[in-house]
Structure formats: C-alpha cells, structure tokens
Amino acid sequence: DTAVSQTPKYLVTQMGNDKSIKCEQNLGHDTMYWYKQDSKKFLKIMFSYNNKELIINETVPNRFSPKSPDKAHLNLHINSLELGDSAVYFCASSPPSGHTNTEAFFGQGTRLTVV
Amino acid sequence: AQTVTQSQPEMSVQEAETVTLSCTYDTSESDYYLFWYKQPPSRQMILVIRQEAYKQQNATENRFSVNFQKAAKSFSLKISDSQLGDAAMYFCAYRSWRGAQKLVFGQGTRLTINP
C-alpha cells in the first residue's frame, strides 16, 4: 500500500498550458504539503494544508492553486505554465507537531517539464 | 526564519568505510525536530533518521547515527560500513515543534560510494 501517492510521475507540456497534479495519502494525517525541487535539487515548501485549510503559502505565484477536497487529498493546479515551472513537485503528509513520529512522508514526485 | 546549511555539496567514501555529512542550522526556538532524508536516483525521499531537540541522546538507526550538538546548532550524520546502496543525495531538514508545520531543507550533499 502506497502511503502517499501522486500522479502523474512525469508530465511534459507546452508553455501556456494548464495542468494538474493529484496527491492522496492513506496515513490518516491531518497535514499535507507541496514542495518544489529545482534543477539544483533544492527543496522548498510551496503550500501546506491542515484539515483542508490552507495554512502556509510561501510566496508562490497565483498561477499555482492548491485544492484540498478532503484531508486525504491535496491537488495542485498550475495555470499558464512557464519554462521556469519545470521542476520536480513533491506531495507530502505528516501528523501534527508534538507527536512522537512526526516525520513527513513523501510521494514519489512529479517531474514537470515545460517546453 | 529558520535556515539549514549543508556545506558539503559532494562527498565520496570507499565501500565499508565511515563518512560524516555535516549540517548546521539557525533557529531561535528551543523545541524542534531535525531529520536526515535520503534521495536516491529513484527520486523518492526516504527518512534516514530523526532527532527531537529535547532529547540529549543522539539518535541511531542501524549503520546511521547523528551527532547532535544543540548549543552549536550542529546535526551531522555518520554512516558506518558504507554500502553501494547508500549512494544518494542526503538532505538535512528542520521542523518546528509548534507553529508552521513545514520542513526547511539544507542544500543537500551528494554522496558517492566507491567500490
């Protein structure tokens, strides 16, 4: 059973298109995230949701819109894709702070290539 | 804001030997978590080891151990008896005990294992 699954694994698209990445976790966690890993491998938080509510939005362009229909799902929609959006996008989930096991569990990543 | 610094972009070690990866961080908080994640070529983010800041004892997981120096804000990872499967990017990460539930990552260290 995959704990955090995201689809698709690879996405190649043209500039100006709109695309979505889906994420689902079966761990019962309250908090989900989107991270972006750039070409230099640097990982940075984009968004965080807690029980379907947005709690972190780290200066991400408005073209990126996360949506959480329920606490097990967090999707990422990107409008008007640009070359600079090419990266690997990771979905993750974690239990609340204060728990003994508080590490984040990551999906396998989606490699987005904008051409 | 918290920052995490990994000063070694690349490291290499002979198979079966020991290697230490460095990580320093900056925070004004007294309670937090520290993690080491491994990212092999498959791209999957895998938790290697976790340390709670309130615990003085250094965490160990089989061949992996940390040297946690809270006053110095240092959190190094030691890999003993290195194996070919240890080759990967290693990321040090910080998470607050409370408040914003996000991981702040270092820049990563690429570890090569020489047979």
Coordinates of N, CA and C in Angstrom, one line a residue:
Chain A
D1 N 0.8 -1.2 0.0 CA 0.0 0.0 0.0 C 0.9 1.3 0.0
T2 N 0.7 2.1 -1.0 CA 1.5 3.3 -1.1 C 0.9 4.3 -0.1
A3 N 1.8 4.9 0.8 CA 1.3 5.8 1.8 C 0.9 7.1 1.2
V4 N 1.7 7.7 0.4 CA 1.5 9.0 -0.3 C 1.7 8.7 -1.8
S5 N 0.6 8.9 -2.6 CA 0.8 8.7 -4.0 C 0.4 9.9 -4.8
Q6 N 1.2 10.2 -5.8 CA 0.9 11.4 -6.6 C 0.9 11.0 -8.0
T7 N 0.1 11.6 -8.8 CA 0.0 11.3 -10.3 C -0.1 12.6 -11.0
P8 N 0.5 12.6 -12.2 CA 1.4 11.6 -12.8 C 2.8 11.7 -12.3
K9 N 3.6 10.7 -12.6 CA 5.0 10.7 -12.3 C 5.8 11.6 -13.2
Y10 N 5.4 11.7 -14.4 CA 6.1 12.6 -15.4 C 5.0 13.4 -16.1
L11 N 5.3 14.6 -16.4 CA 4.4 15.5 -17.2 C 5.2 16.4 -18.1
V12 N 5.0 16.3 -19.4 CA 5.7 17.1 -20.3 C 4.6 17.9 -21.0
T13 N 4.7 19.2 -21.1 CA 3.7 20.1 -21.6 C 4.2 21.3 -22.2
Q14 N 3.4 22.0 -23.0 CA 3.9 23.2 -23.6 C 3.6 24.4 -22.8
M15 N 4.4 25.4 -23.0 CA 4.2 26.7 -22.3 C 2.8 27.2 -22.6
G16 N 2.2 27.8 -21.5 CA 0.9 28.4 -21.7 C -0.2 27.4 -21.3
N17 N 0.1 26.1 -21.2 CA -1.0 25.1 -20.9 C -1.3 25.2 -19.4
D18 N -2.4 24.5 -19.1 CA -2.8 24.4 -17.7 C -2.7 22.9 -17.3
K19 N -2.2 22.6 -16.2 CA -2.0 21.1 -15.8 C -2.3 21.0 -14.3
S20 N -2.6 19.7 -13.9 CA -2.9 19.4 -12.5 C -2.1 18.2 -12.1
I21 N -1.7 18.2 -10.8 CA -1.0 17.0 -10.2 C -1.9 16.7 -9.0
K22 N -2.2 15.4 -8.9 CA -3.0 14.9 -7.8 C -2.2 14.2 -6.8
C23 N -2.7 14.3 -5.5 CA -2.0 13.6 -4.4 C -3.0 13.1 -3.4
E24 N -2.7 11.9 -3.0 CA -3.6 11.2 -2.0 C -2.7 10.5 -0.9
Q25 N -3.2 10.6 0.3 CA -2.4 9.9 1.4 C -3.4 9.0 2.2
N26 N -2.9 7.8 2.6 CA -3.8 6.9 3.3 C -3.3 6.7 4.7
L27 N -2.6 7.7 5.2 CA -1.9 7.6 6.5 C -2.8 8.2 7.6
G28 N -3.9 8.8 7.3 CA -4.7 9.5 8.3 C -4.1 10.8 8.8
H29 N -3.1 11.3 8.1 CA -2.5 12.6 8.6 C -3.4 13.8 8.3
D30 N -3.3 14.8 9.2 CA -4.1 16.0 9.1 C -3.4 17.0 8.1
T31 N -2.1 16.9 8.0 CA -1.4 18.0 7.2 C -0.8 17.4 6.0
M32 N -1.0 18.2 4.9 CA -0.4 17.8 3.6 C 0.3 19.0 3.0
Y33 N 1.3 18.7 2.2 CA 2.2 19.8 1.7 C 2.5 19.6 0.2
W34 N 2.9 20.7 -0.5 CA 3.5 20.6 -1.8 C 4.9 21.3 -1.6
Y35 N 5.9 20.5 -2.1 CA 7.3 21.0 -2.1 C 7.7 21.1 -3.6
K36 N 8.6 22.0 -3.9 CA 9.2 22.1 -5.2 C 10.7 21.8 -5.1
Q37 N 11.2 21.0 -6.0 CA 12.6 20.7 -6.0 C 13.2 21.2 -7.4
D38 N 14.0 22.2 -7.3 CA 14.5 22.8 -8.6 C 15.6 22.0 -9.2
S39 N 16.2 22.5 -10.2 CA 17.2 21.8 -11.0 C 18.5 21.6 -10.2
K40 N 18.7 22.4 -9.2 CA 19.9 22.2 -8.3 C 19.6 21.4 -7.1
K41 N 18.4 20.7 -7.1 CA 18.0 19.8 -6.1 C 17.5 20.5 -4.8
F42 N 17.4 21.8 -4.8 CA 16.9 22.5 -3.6 C 15.4 22.3 -3.4
L43 N 15.0 21.9 -2.2 CA 13.6 21.6 -1.9 C 13.1 22.8 -1.1
K44 N 11.9 23.3 -1.5 CA 11.3 24.4 -0.8 C 9.8 24.2 -0.7
I45 N 9.3 24.5 0.4 CA 7.8 24.4 0.7 C 7.1 25.4 -0.2
M46 N 6.0 24.9 -0.8 CA 5.1 25.8 -1.5 C 3.8 26.1 -0.7
F47 N 3.1 25.0 -0.3 CA 1.9 25.1 0.4 C 1.8 24.1 1.5
S48 N 0.9 24.4 2.5 CA 0.6 23.4 3.5 C -0.9 23.6 3.8
Y49 N -1.5 22.4 3.9 CA -2.9 22.4 4.3 C -3.1 21.5 5.6
N50 N -3.9 22.0 6.5 CA -4.2 21.3 7.7 C -5.7 21.1 7.7
N51 N -6.2 19.8 7.6 CA -7.6 19.6 7.6 C -8.4 20.4 6.6
K52 N -7.9 20.4 5.4 CA -8.4 21.1 4.3 C -8.3 22.6 4.3
E53 N -7.6 23.2 5.3 CA -7.4 24.6 5.3 C -6.0 25.0 5.0
L54 N -5.9 26.0 4.2 CA -4.5 26.5 3.8 C -3.9 27.2 5.0
I55 N -2.7 26.7 5.4 CA -2.0 27.3 6.5 C -0.7 27.9 6.1
I56 N -0.1 27.5 5.0 CA 1.2 28.1 4.5 C 1.0 28.3 3.0
N57 N 1.4 29.5 2.6 CA 1.5 29.8 1.2 C 2.8 30.6 1.0
E58 N 3.8 30.0 0.5 CA 5.2 30.6 0.6 C 5.4 31.4 -0.7
T59 N 4.9 32.5 -0.9 CA 5.2 33.4 -2.0 C 5.2 32.7 -3.3
V60 N 4.2 31.9 -3.6 CA 4.1 31.2 -4.8 C 3.2 32.0 -5.7
P61 N 3.5 32.1 -7.0 CA 2.7 32.8 -8.0 C 1.3 32.4 -8.0
N62 N 0.4 33.3 -8.3 CA -1.1 33.0 -8.3 C -1.4 31.9 -9.3
R63 N -0.6 31.7 -10.2 CA -0.8 30.6 -11.3 C -0.9 29.2 -10.6
F64 N -0.4 29.1 -9.4 CA -0.4 27.8 -8.7 C -1.6 27.9 -7.7
S65 N -2.5 26.9 -7.9 CA -3.6 26.9 -6.9 C -3.8 25.5 -6.4
P66 N -3.6 25.4 -5.1 CA -3.8 24.1 -4.5 C -5.3 23.9 -4.1
K67 N -5.7 22.7 -4.1 CA -7.1 22.4 -3.7 C -7.1 21.1 -2.8
S68 N -7.8 21.2 -1.7 CA -7.9 20.0 -0.8 C -9.4 19.7 -0.6
P69 N -9.9 18.7 -1.4 CA -11.3 18.4 -1.2 C -11.6 17.7 0.1
D70 N -10.7 17.0 0.6 CA -10.8 16.4 2.0 C -9.3 16.2 2.5
K71 N -9.2 15.8 3.7 CA -7.9 15.9 4.3 C -7.0 14.8 3.8
A72 N -7.5 13.9 3.0 CA -6.6 12.8 2.4 C -6.1 13.2 1.0
H73 N -6.6 14.3 0.5 CA -6.3 14.7 -0.9 C -5.8 16.1 -1.0
L74 N -4.7 16.4 -1.7 CA -4.3 17.7 -2.0 C -3.8 17.8 -3.4
N75 N -4.5 18.5 -4.3 CA -4.1 18.6 -5.7 C -3.5 20.0 -5.9
L76 N -2.7 20.0 -7.0 CA -2.0 21.2 -7.4 C -2.4 21.5 -8.8
H77 N -3.0 22.7 -9.1 CA -3.3 23.1 -10.4 C -2.4 24.3 -10.8
I78 N -1.8 24.2 -12.0 CA -0.9 25.2 -12.5 C -1.5 25.8 -13.8
N79 N -1.7 27.1 -13.8 CA -2.2 27.8 -15.0 C -1.1 28.4 -15.8
S80 N -1.3 28.5 -17.1 CA -0.3 29.3 -17.9 C 1.1 28.9 -17.6
L81 N 1.4 27.7 -17.8 CA 2.8 27.1 -17.4 C 3.9 27.9 -18.1
E82 N 5.0 28.1 -17.4 CA 6.1 28.8 -17.9 C 7.3 27.8 -17.8
L83 N 8.4 28.2 -18.6 CA 9.6 27.3 -18.7 C 10.1 27.2 -17.2
G84 N 10.1 28.2 -16.5 CA 10.7 28.2 -15.1 C 9.9 27.3 -14.1
D85 N 8.8 26.8 -14.5 CA 8.0 25.9 -13.7 C 8.5 24.5 -13.7
S86 N 9.4 24.2 -14.7 CA 10.0 22.9 -14.8 C 10.7 22.6 -13.5
A87 N 10.4 21.5 -12.9 CA 10.9 21.1 -11.6 C 10.3 19.7 -11.2
V88 N 10.7 19.2 -10.1 CA 10.0 18.1 -9.5 C 9.2 18.6 -8.4
Y89 N 7.9 18.2 -8.4 CA 7.0 18.6 -7.3 C 6.7 17.4 -6.5
F90 N 6.8 17.6 -5.2 CA 6.6 16.5 -4.2 C 5.4 16.9 -3.3
C91 N 4.5 15.9 -3.2 CA 3.5 16.0 -2.2 C 4.0 15.2 -0.9
A92 N 3.5 15.7 0.2 CA 3.9 15.0 1.5 C 2.8 15.2 2.5
S93 N 2.9 14.3 3.5 CA 1.9 14.5 4.6 C 2.6 14.2 5.9
S94 N 2.1 14.7 7.0 CA 2.7 14.5 8.3 C 1.6 14.6 9.4
P95 N 1.9 13.9 10.5 CA 1.0 14.1 11.7 C 1.3 15.5 12.3
P96 N 0.4 15.9 13.3 CA 0.7 17.2 13.9 C 2.0 17.2 14.7
S97 N 2.5 18.4 14.9 CA 3.6 18.6 15.8 C 3.3 18.1 17.2
G98 N 4.3 17.6 17.9 CA 4.0 17.1 19.3 C 3.8 15.6 19.3
H99 N 3.6 15.0 18.2 CA 3.5 13.5 18.1 C 4.9 12.9 18.1
T100 N 5.0 11.7 18.6 CA 6.3 11.1 18.6 C 6.9 10.9 17.2
N101 N 6.1 10.4 16.3 CA 6.6 10.2 14.9 C 6.0 11.3 14.1
T102 N 6.8 12.3 13.9 CA 6.3 13.5 13.2 C 7.0 13.7 11.9
E103 N 7.7 12.8 11.3 CA 8.3 13.0 10.1 C 7.3 13.1 8.9
A104 N 7.7 13.8 7.9 CA 6.9 13.9 6.7 C 7.1 12.6 5.8
F105 N 6.0 12.2 5.2 CA 6.1 11.1 4.2 C 5.9 11.7 2.9
F106 N 6.7 11.3 1.9 CA 6.7 11.9 0.6 C 6.1 11.0 -0.4
G107 N 5.5 11.6 -1.4 CA 5.1 10.9 -2.6 C 6.4 10.7 -3.5
Q108 N 6.2 10.1 -4.6 CA 7.4 9.7 -5.4 C 7.8 10.9 -6.3
G109 N 7.1 12.0 -6.3 CA 7.4 13.2 -7.0 C 6.8 13.1 -8.5
T110 N 6.6 14.3 -9.0 CA 6.2 14.5 -10.4 C 7.2 15.4 -11.1
R111 N 7.8 14.8 -12.1 CA 8.8 15.6 -12.8 C 8.0 16.4 -13.9
L112 N 7.9 17.7 -13.8 CA 7.2 18.5 -14.8 C 8.2 19.2 -15.7
T113 N 8.0 19.0 -17.0 CA 8.9 19.6 -18.0 C 8.0 20.5 -18.9
V114 N 8.4 21.8 -18.9 CA 7.6 22.7 -19.7 C 8.5 23.0 -20.9
V115 N 8.0 22.8 -22.1 CA 8.8 23.0 -23.4 C 8.2 24.1 -24.2
Chain B
A1 N 13.4 33.6 10.7 CA 13.2 32.4 10.0 C 14.3 31.4 10.2
Q2 N 14.0 30.1 10.1 CA 15.0 29.1 10.3 C 15.7 28.9 9.0
T3 N 17.0 28.5 9.1 CA 17.8 28.2 7.9 C 18.6 26.9 8.2
V4 N 18.9 26.2 7.2 CA 19.7 24.9 7.3 C 20.8 25.0 6.3
T5 N 22.0 24.7 6.7 CA 23.1 24.8 5.8 C 23.9 23.5 5.8
Q6 N 24.1 22.9 4.6 CA 24.9 21.8 4.4 C 26.1 22.3 3.5
S7 N 27.3 22.3 4.1 CA 28.4 23.0 3.5 C 29.2 22.1 2.5
Q8 N 28.8 20.8 2.4 CA 29.5 19.8 1.6 C 28.6 19.5 0.4
P9 N 28.8 20.1 -0.8 CA 27.9 19.7 -1.9 C 28.1 18.3 -2.3
E10 N 29.3 17.8 -2.2 CA 29.6 16.4 -2.6 C 30.6 15.7 -1.6
M11 N 30.4 14.5 -1.4 CA 31.3 13.7 -0.6 C 31.4 12.3 -1.2
S12 N 32.6 11.7 -1.0 CA 32.7 10.3 -1.5 C 33.4 9.5 -0.4
V13 N 33.2 8.2 -0.4 CA 33.8 7.3 0.6 C 34.0 5.9 -0.1
Q14 N 34.9 5.2 0.4 CA 35.1 3.9 0.0 C 34.1 3.0 0.6
E15 N 33.7 2.0 -0.1 CA 32.8 1.0 0.4 C 33.3 0.4 1.7
A16 N 32.5 0.2 2.7 CA 32.8 -0.3 4.0 C 33.4 0.7 5.0
E17 N 33.7 1.9 4.5 CA 34.3 2.9 5.4 C 33.2 3.8 6.0
T18 N 33.6 4.7 6.8 CA 32.7 5.6 7.5 C 32.8 7.0 6.9
V19 N 31.7 7.6 6.8 CA 31.6 9.0 6.3 C 30.7 9.8 7.2
T20 N 31.0 11.1 7.3 CA 30.2 12.0 8.1 C 29.8 13.2 7.3
L21 N 28.5 13.4 7.2 CA 27.9 14.6 6.5 C 27.5 15.7 7.5
S22 N 27.9 16.9 7.2 CA 27.7 18.0 8.1 C 26.4 18.8 7.8
C23 N 25.8 19.3 8.9 CA 24.6 20.1 8.8 C 24.6 21.1 10.0
T24 N 24.4 22.4 9.7 CA 24.2 23.3 10.7 C 22.9 24.1 10.5
Y25 N 22.3 24.6 11.5 CA 21.0 25.3 11.4 C 21.0 26.5 12.2
D26 N 20.1 27.3 11.9 CA 19.9 28.6 12.7 C 18.5 28.7 13.1
T27 N 18.2 28.9 14.4 CA 16.9 29.0 14.9 C 16.9 29.7 16.3
S28 N 15.8 30.3 16.6 CA 15.7 30.9 17.9 C 14.8 30.1 18.8
E29 N 14.3 29.0 18.3 CA 13.4 28.1 19.0 C 14.2 27.2 19.9
S30 N 13.5 26.7 20.9 CA 14.2 25.7 21.8 C 13.7 24.3 21.6
D31 N 12.5 24.2 21.0 CA 12.0 22.9 20.7 C 11.8 22.7 19.2
Y32 N 12.3 21.6 18.7 CA 12.2 21.4 17.2 C 12.6 20.0 16.9
Y33 N 12.4 19.6 15.7 CA 12.8 18.3 15.2 C 13.9 18.5 14.1
L34 N 14.8 17.5 14.0 CA 15.8 17.5 12.9 C 15.7 16.2 12.2
F35 N 15.9 16.2 10.9 CA 15.8 15.0 10.2 C 17.0 14.9 9.1
W36 N 17.3 13.7 8.8 CA 18.1 13.4 7.6 C 17.2 12.6 6.7
Y37 N 17.1 13.1 5.4 CA 16.4 12.4 4.4 C 17.4 12.0 3.3
K38 N 17.1 10.8 2.7 CA 17.9 10.3 1.6 C 17.1 10.3 0.3
Q39 N 17.7 10.8 -0.8 CA 17.1 10.8 -2.1 C 17.9 10.0 -3.1
P40 N 17.7 8.8 -3.3 CA 18.4 8.0 -4.3 C 18.0 8.4 -5.7
P41 N 18.6 7.9 -6.7 CA 18.3 8.3 -8.1 C 16.8 8.0 -8.4
S42 N 16.1 7.2 -7.7 CA 14.7 6.9 -8.0 C 13.9 8.2 -7.6
R43 N 14.5 9.1 -6.9 CA 13.8 10.4 -6.6 C 13.0 10.3 -5.3
Q44 N 12.7 9.2 -4.8 CA 11.9 9.0 -3.6 C 12.6 9.6 -2.4
M45 N 11.9 10.4 -1.6 CA 12.5 10.9 -0.4 C 12.3 9.9 0.8
I46 N 13.4 9.5 1.4 CA 13.3 8.4 2.4 C 13.9 8.9 3.7
L47 N 13.1 8.8 4.8 CA 13.6 9.2 6.1 C 14.7 8.3 6.5
V48 N 15.9 8.9 6.9 CA 17.0 8.1 7.4 C 17.0 8.1 8.9
I49 N 16.8 9.3 9.5 CA 16.9 9.3 11.0 C 16.3 10.6 11.5
R50 N 15.8 10.6 12.7 CA 15.1 11.7 13.3 C 15.6 12.0 14.7
Q51 N 15.7 13.3 15.0 CA 16.1 13.7 16.4 C 15.2 14.8 16.9
E52 N 14.7 14.5 18.1 CA 14.0 15.6 18.8 C 14.9 16.4 19.6
A53 N 14.8 17.7 19.5 CA 15.8 18.6 20.2 C 15.8 18.5 21.7
Y54 N 14.7 18.1 22.3 CA 14.7 18.0 23.8 C 15.5 16.7 24.2
K55 N 15.8 15.8 23.3 CA 16.5 14.6 23.7 C 18.0 14.8 23.6
Q56 N 18.7 14.6 24.7 CA 20.1 14.8 24.7 C 20.8 13.6 24.0
Q57 N 20.2 12.4 24.0 CA 20.9 11.2 23.4 C 20.8 11.3 21.9
N58 N 21.9 11.0 21.3 CA 22.0 11.0 19.8 C 21.2 9.8 19.3
A59 N 20.4 10.1 18.2 CA 19.6 9.0 17.6 C 20.5 8.1 16.8
T60 N 20.2 6.9 16.7 CA 20.9 5.9 15.9 C 19.8 5.0 15.2
E61 N 20.2 4.6 14.0 CA 19.3 3.6 13.2 C 20.3 2.7 12.5
N62 N 20.6 1.6 13.1 CA 21.5 0.6 12.4 C 22.8 1.3 12.1
R63 N 23.2 1.4 10.9 CA 24.5 2.0 10.5 C 24.5 3.5 10.5
F64 N 23.4 4.1 10.8 CA 23.3 5.6 10.7 C 23.2 6.1 12.1
S65 N 24.0 7.1 12.4 CA 23.9 7.8 13.7 C 24.1 9.3 13.5
V66 N 23.7 10.1 14.5 CA 23.9 11.5 14.4 C 24.7 12.0 15.6
N67 N 25.3 13.1 15.3 CA 26.0 13.9 16.4 C 25.2 15.2 16.5
F68 N 24.4 15.3 17.5 CA 23.5 16.4 17.7 C 24.1 17.3 18.8
Q69 N 24.5 18.5 18.4 CA 25.1 19.5 19.3 C 24.2 20.7 19.3
K70 N 23.3 20.7 20.3 CA 22.3 21.7 20.3 C 22.8 23.1 20.5
A71 N 23.8 23.3 21.4 CA 24.4 24.6 21.6 C 25.1 25.2 20.3
A72 N 25.7 24.3 19.7 CA 26.4 24.7 18.4 C 25.5 24.7 17.2
K73 N 24.3 24.2 17.4 CA 23.3 24.1 16.3 C 23.9 23.3 15.1
S74 N 24.4 22.1 15.5 CA 25.0 21.2 14.5 C 24.3 19.9 14.6
F75 N 24.2 19.2 13.4 CA 23.5 18.0 13.4 C 24.1 17.1 12.2
S76 N 25.2 16.4 12.5 CA 25.9 15.7 11.5 C 25.4 14.2 11.4
L77 N 25.5 13.6 10.3 CA 25.1 12.3 10.1 C 26.3 11.4 9.8
K78 N 26.5 10.3 10.6 CA 27.5 9.4 10.3 C 27.0 8.1 9.8
I79 N 27.6 7.7 8.7 CA 27.2 6.4 8.0 C 28.4 5.5 8.2
S80 N 28.2 4.4 8.9 CA 29.2 3.4 9.1 C 29.1 2.3 8.1
D81 N 30.2 1.6 7.8 CA 30.2 0.5 6.9 C 29.4 0.8 5.6
S82 N 29.8 1.9 5.0 CA 29.1 2.4 3.8 C 28.9 1.3 2.8
Q83 N 27.7 1.3 2.2 CA 27.3 0.3 1.2 C 27.0 1.0 -0.1
L84 N 27.1 0.3 -1.2 CA 26.8 0.9 -2.5 C 25.4 1.5 -2.6
G85 N 24.5 0.9 -1.9 CA 23.1 1.4 -1.8 C 22.9 2.7 -1.1
D86 N 24.0 3.1 -0.4 CA 23.9 4.4 0.4 C 24.1 5.6 -0.6
A87 N 24.5 5.3 -1.8 CA 24.8 6.4 -2.7 C 23.5 7.2 -3.0
A88 N 23.5 8.5 -2.8 CA 22.2 9.3 -2.9 C 22.5 10.7 -2.5
M89 N 21.5 11.6 -2.7 CA 21.5 12.9 -2.1 C 21.0 12.8 -0.7
Y90 N 21.7 13.5 0.2 CA 21.2 13.5 1.6 C 20.9 14.9 2.0
F91 N 19.7 15.0 2.5 CA 19.2 16.3 2.9 C 19.0 16.4 4.5
C92 N 19.5 17.4 5.0 CA 19.2 17.7 6.4 C 18.0 18.6 6.5
A93 N 17.1 18.4 7.4 CA 15.9 19.2 7.5 C 15.5 19.6 8.9
Y94 N 14.8 20.7 9.1 CA 14.4 21.3 10.4 C 12.9 21.4 10.3
R95 N 12.3 21.1 11.5 CA 10.8 21.4 11.6 C 10.6 21.9 13.0
S96 N 9.8 22.9 13.1 CA 9.4 23.5 14.4 C 8.6 22.5 15.2
W97 N 8.7 22.6 16.5 CA 7.8 21.8 17.4 C 6.4 22.2 17.3
R98 N 6.1 23.5 17.2 CA 4.8 24.0 17.1 C 4.8 25.0 15.9
G99 N 3.6 25.6 15.7 CA 3.5 26.6 14.6 C 3.6 26.0 13.2
A100 N 4.2 26.7 12.3 CA 4.3 26.3 10.9 C 4.8 24.9 10.8
Q101 N 4.0 24.1 10.2 CA 4.4 22.7 10.1 C 5.0 22.4 8.7
K102 N 6.2 22.9 8.6 CA 6.9 22.7 7.3 C 8.3 22.3 7.6
L103 N 8.9 21.6 6.6 CA 10.3 21.2 6.7 C 11.1 22.3 6.0
V104 N 12.2 22.7 6.6 CA 13.2 23.6 6.0 C 14.4 22.8 5.7
F105 N 14.7 22.7 4.4 CA 15.8 21.8 4.0 C 17.1 22.5 3.8
G106 N 18.2 21.8 3.9 CA 19.5 22.2 3.5 C 19.7 22.0 2.0
Q107 N 20.8 22.4 1.5 CA 21.0 22.3 0.0 C 21.3 20.9 -0.5
G108 N 21.6 20.0 0.4 CA 21.8 18.6 0.0 C 23.3 18.3 -0.1
T109 N 23.7 17.1 0.1 CA 25.0 16.6 -0.1 C 24.9 15.3 -1.0
R110 N 25.6 15.3 -2.1 CA 25.6 14.1 -2.9 C 26.7 13.2 -2.5
L111 N 26.3 12.0 -2.0 CA 27.3 11.0 -1.5 C 27.5 9.9 -2.6
T112 N 28.8 9.7 -2.9 CA 29.2 8.7 -3.8 C 29.9 7.6 -3.0
I113 N 29.6 6.4 -3.3 CA 30.3 5.2 -2.7 C 31.2 4.6 -3.7
N114 N 32.5 4.5 -3.4 CA 33.5 3.9 -4.4 C 33.7 2.5 -4.0
P115 N 33.5 1.6 -5.0 CA 33.7 0.1 -4.7 C 35.1 -0.2 -4.5

